[in-house]
């Protein structure tokens, strides 16, 4: 597939060579026909340029999709790093185990989940994916292989979790899965009318519900600013009588749309209808697939944004002052009339992230997406960065294609310490962009 | 539960067939030339549910070792009822044209090794009056083309050999399945530009698993290669020889 090697936002474009890694016993294909530099590539579910290496080479890790061992008593799984969470679920769920943390798509590799230290709807109880990694086997460009864990090569371990693929190629990981009683979730969806109502619901729910998240009507303004649907859920007991079926058929967007299907009109219609038609409070038992991965039901949905692709923007702001910052962000989005199709709001808990460069930190996190309209989109995102910088927050590299180097270095103050652990032959489009004007220690 | 021997077990297609066997809870003996790769696959198959996984290092052209390896595999599994043969190399046609030694080596790997393996296996299954043999041939054997006729020759020979073997073993209740994949996206085709005709190795593996389970004589994988090859075979030779294929 020629277009495999792009990011999920399909922006920016990058030209790079790629070699597929099929065997963990093989040396990394570095040296025989040397490229400028190398970057592991998982499954391209990052949105911006953190999984791209324009002008260099990619190491496609997806072929490393084997299990090494599984203990059904403890849930400890050893697997190669190119395996998808979807494959782990297919294998482990029938035995009563589930990924301890999962992002909003199951088509990510374990290596990608570690390199971005991903989070899910259970961040407030489980923390990030990296917290459930017991150890990992890292291959460096000089041929050395190192087991890294909190006890062994601990600094390299901390640099590799959230390390954006720059510290070497993860070949194997050992992770602890989570025991679940059934494939279903007991879910409650509550319609709420304002940002304050979100904060109240979040405080009330985070103690008793493992998964909490809100979908926000990004076009509501004034007193209704921040209104949306709050979803909270727990893994259901096996005894529930309802047996929701797994989705049977996957729809697909087979080709790129000539013009973005997402425009001001469709965003308005979608957001207004979705909020408007929702019941005030609804309880249901839901299969895990539509609960965790609603977007996975439409294969290739990123193509609806057309040729220029789209931008995601996810930031976190500290709890103190977070209320005002969120208000300001939503206000600036609504005022710009750029329209975010899906806007997600969640409170991160205070479980510490294990990575030097992990994005999640205590506070409020919001995710927005915008069709790439060029200058106006970039200008809006810069205005959002102003809010995040003032609030002392951060923007998520996994979803970024445009933050300035100054912003990045402010958001990730430990970047200098991190840089010392970067493999000298590894680099990425993202890393070159955010360190272009800085002096990088090596 | 099968007692299956997989030859060329490190092939991308074979590995996916083995995963389907593992999910069925089968006992498996894997033959391939790289011990590290074999070990990685064996661990994976055990996790995926195989009741037993044995590995044996094998070279396709070490003909004199084949019979002993088969005996060893059968002994470790406590019998043998299924064989899948998958190893192969996509020959460099120009190199084969330039030197007979290269062409001969390609024929050894892709054709003669199959004869060397299937001679003792066929006798074993015929005596037991049971068993299933599935071998990966190729659509490339259906017609000779300038771009890869040495490889095509080997695969045509494999297909013909299997046809005869099927005819012989039918009476004994032994099934012989010829698998003819089209283009498959595996390390074998790493250097080639992929188009819409390329199938994933998983897809071909599902077809092989189905053929082994339900029985079939000749299977094109994916199925659409059957009409394609039927038409290509119908092109008269005076026309075909002028085509640049
Ligand atoms: C619909 C959707 C929903 C999402 N929801 C969330 C969410 O809720 N929470 C969240 O945190 N993220 C979310 N994401 C982002 C996604 O989880 C991350 O971008 C993830 O890292 C993608 O994994 P991947 O395997 O596709 O890796 P890629 O995107 O291909 O690569 C990501 C990074 O991992 C590195 N990498 C990949 N494999 C290896 C390896 N073997 N060794 C070393 N480095 C490696 C790459 O170099 C790159 O830096 C979402 C994405 C989508 C498309
Ligand atoms: N890919 C296609 O488009 C395609 C199309 C039609 C038919 N086929 C056939 O499908 C079968 C499987 O191929 P694949 O596509 O899965 O390719 P693959 O992954 O490259 O597998 C080829 C296998 O053959 C093994 N092999 C090569 N030479 C050998 C030797 N001398 N001794 C022992 N083993 C040897 C290789 O072992 P190592 O791992 O040790 O290298 C490898 O396991 C082959 O018979 C091929 O001809 C493929």
mmCIF file of C-alpha atoms and ligand atoms in Angstrom, chain A residues 23, chain B residues 8-14 31-34 37 58-61 85-90 105 109-110 136-140 151 155 179-189 198 201, ligand 2:
data_model
loop_
_atom_site.group_PDB
_atom_site.id
_atom_site.type_symbol
_atom_site.label_atom_id
_atom_site.label_comp_id
_atom_site.label_asym_id
_atom_site.label_seq_id
_atom_site.Cartn_x
_atom_site.Cartn_y
_atom_site.Cartn_z
ATOM 1 C CA UNK A 23 11.671 -10.841 12.516
ATOM 2 C CA UNK B 8 8.622 -23.657 4.902
ATOM 3 C CA UNK B 9 6.910 -22.550 8.107
ATOM 4 C CA UNK B 10 8.610 -19.135 8.107
ATOM 5 C CA UNK B 11 6.842 -18.140 4.888
ATOM 6 C CA UNK B 12 4.366 -15.351 5.532
ATOM 7 C CA UNK B 13 1.526 -17.380 4.036
ATOM 8 C CA UNK B 14 2.474 -20.525 5.959
ATOM 9 C CA UNK B 31 10.177 -27.139 9.174
ATOM 10 C CA UNK B 32 12.225 -24.120 8.082
ATOM 11 C CA UNK B 33 15.852 -23.165 7.713
ATOM 12 C CA UNK B 34 16.192 -20.403 10.330
ATOM 13 C CA UNK B 37 12.547 -17.465 13.279
ATOM 14 C CA UNK B 58 15.425 -27.949 7.163
ATOM 15 C CA UNK B 59 16.940 -26.919 3.853
ATOM 16 C CA UNK B 60 14.866 -27.454 0.745
ATOM 17 C CA UNK B 61 17.836 -28.587 -1.321
ATOM 18 C CA UNK B 85 4.302 -27.282 1.773
ATOM 19 C CA UNK B 86 5.003 -23.570 1.391
ATOM 20 C CA UNK B 87 8.705 -22.816 0.913
ATOM 21 C CA UNK B 88 9.841 -21.203 -2.289
ATOM 22 C CA UNK B 89 11.861 -18.460 -3.932
ATOM 23 C CA UNK B 90 10.733 -16.024 -6.579
ATOM 24 C CA UNK B 105 19.031 -24.205 -8.172
ATOM 25 C CA UNK B 109 14.139 -25.365 -4.459
ATOM 26 C CA UNK B 110 10.765 -24.839 -6.084
ATOM 27 C CA UNK B 136 1.456 -23.964 -2.647
ATOM 28 C CA UNK B 137 1.996 -23.798 -6.387
ATOM 29 C CA UNK B 138 1.222 -20.564 -8.238
ATOM 30 C CA UNK B 139 -0.800 -19.013 -11.042
ATOM 31 C CA UNK B 140 2.646 -18.436 -12.572
ATOM 32 C CA UNK B 151 9.853 -20.035 -11.619
ATOM 33 C CA UNK B 155 5.332 -24.292 -10.377
ATOM 34 C CA UNK B 179 -3.081 -24.009 -4.078
ATOM 35 C CA UNK B 180 -2.555 -21.370 -6.738
ATOM 36 C CA UNK B 181 -2.134 -17.922 -5.229
ATOM 37 C CA UNK B 182 -1.994 -14.809 -7.383
ATOM 38 C CA UNK B 183 0.045 -11.845 -6.174
ATOM 39 C CA UNK B 184 0.509 -11.898 -2.411
ATOM 40 C CA UNK B 185 2.018 -9.106 -0.333
ATOM 41 C CA UNK B 186 4.816 -11.037 1.413
ATOM 42 C CA UNK B 187 8.624 -10.728 1.727
ATOM 43 C CA UNK B 188 8.830 -12.664 -1.543
ATOM 44 C CA UNK B 189 7.325 -9.710 -3.408
ATOM 45 C CA UNK B 198 -2.297 -8.016 -4.350
ATOM 46 C CA UNK B 201 -1.154 -13.415 3.221
HETATM 47 N N1 LIG C 2 4.021 -13.991 -2.672
HETATM 48 C C1 LIG C 2 3.429 -14.286 -3.809
HETATM 49 O O1 LIG C 2 3.031 -13.386 -4.566
HETATM 50 C C2 LIG C 2 3.196 -15.714 -4.198
HETATM 51 C C3 LIG C 2 2.379 -15.963 -5.306
HETATM 52 C C4 LIG C 2 2.146 -17.279 -5.699
HETATM 53 C C5 LIG C 2 2.722 -18.304 -4.993
HETATM 54 N N2 LIG C 2 3.534 -18.046 -3.930
HETATM 55 C C6 LIG C 2 4.140 -19.179 -3.238
HETATM 56 O O2 LIG C 2 3.741 -19.157 -1.887
HETATM 57 C C7 LIG C 2 4.709 -19.846 -1.112
HETATM 58 C C8 LIG C 2 5.004 -19.038 0.137
HETATM 59 O O3 LIG C 2 5.655 -17.821 -0.219
HETATM 60 P P1 LIG C 2 5.440 -16.429 0.551
HETATM 61 O O4 LIG C 2 4.789 -15.519 -0.389
HETATM 62 O O5 LIG C 2 4.823 -16.680 1.863
HETATM 63 O O6 LIG C 2 6.935 -15.903 0.651
HETATM 64 P P2 LIG C 2 7.982 -15.798 1.856
HETATM 65 O O7 LIG C 2 7.367 -15.260 3.059
HETATM 66 O O8 LIG C 2 9.152 -15.117 1.262
HETATM 67 O O9 LIG C 2 8.342 -17.326 2.141
HETATM 68 C C9 LIG C 2 9.258 -18.076 1.411
HETATM 69 C C10 LIG C 2 9.735 -19.173 2.307
HETATM 70 O O10 LIG C 2 10.559 -20.088 1.619
HETATM 71 C C11 LIG C 2 11.658 -20.406 2.434
HETATM 72 N N3 LIG C 2 12.791 -20.848 1.663
HETATM 73 C C12 LIG C 2 13.355 -20.279 0.581
HETATM 74 N N4 LIG C 2 14.401 -21.000 0.173
HETATM 75 C C13 LIG C 2 14.515 -22.059 1.004
HETATM 76 C C14 LIG C 2 15.402 -23.148 1.113
HETATM 77 N N5 LIG C 2 16.413 -23.335 0.258
HETATM 78 N N6 LIG C 2 15.197 -24.028 2.107
HETATM 79 C C15 LIG C 2 14.203 -23.875 2.983
HETATM 80 N N7 LIG C 2 13.321 -22.857 2.945
HETATM 81 C C16 LIG C 2 13.485 -21.965 1.958
HETATM 82 C C17 LIG C 2 11.963 -19.122 3.156
HETATM 83 O O11 LIG C 2 12.715 -19.388 4.326
HETATM 84 P P3 LIG C 2 13.494 -18.216 5.149
HETATM 85 O O12 LIG C 2 12.490 -17.612 6.087
HETATM 86 O O13 LIG C 2 14.544 -18.960 5.881
HETATM 87 O O14 LIG C 2 14.021 -17.249 4.153
HETATM 88 C C18 LIG C 2 10.564 -18.642 3.466
HETATM 89 O O15 LIG C 2 10.064 -19.251 4.627
HETATM 90 C C19 LIG C 2 5.902 -20.085 -2.030
HETATM 91 O O16 LIG C 2 5.860 -21.415 -2.490
HETATM 92 C C20 LIG C 2 5.636 -19.152 -3.183
HETATM 93 O O17 LIG C 2 6.231 -19.608 -4.371
HETATM 94 C C21 LIG C 2 3.768 -16.771 -3.508
#
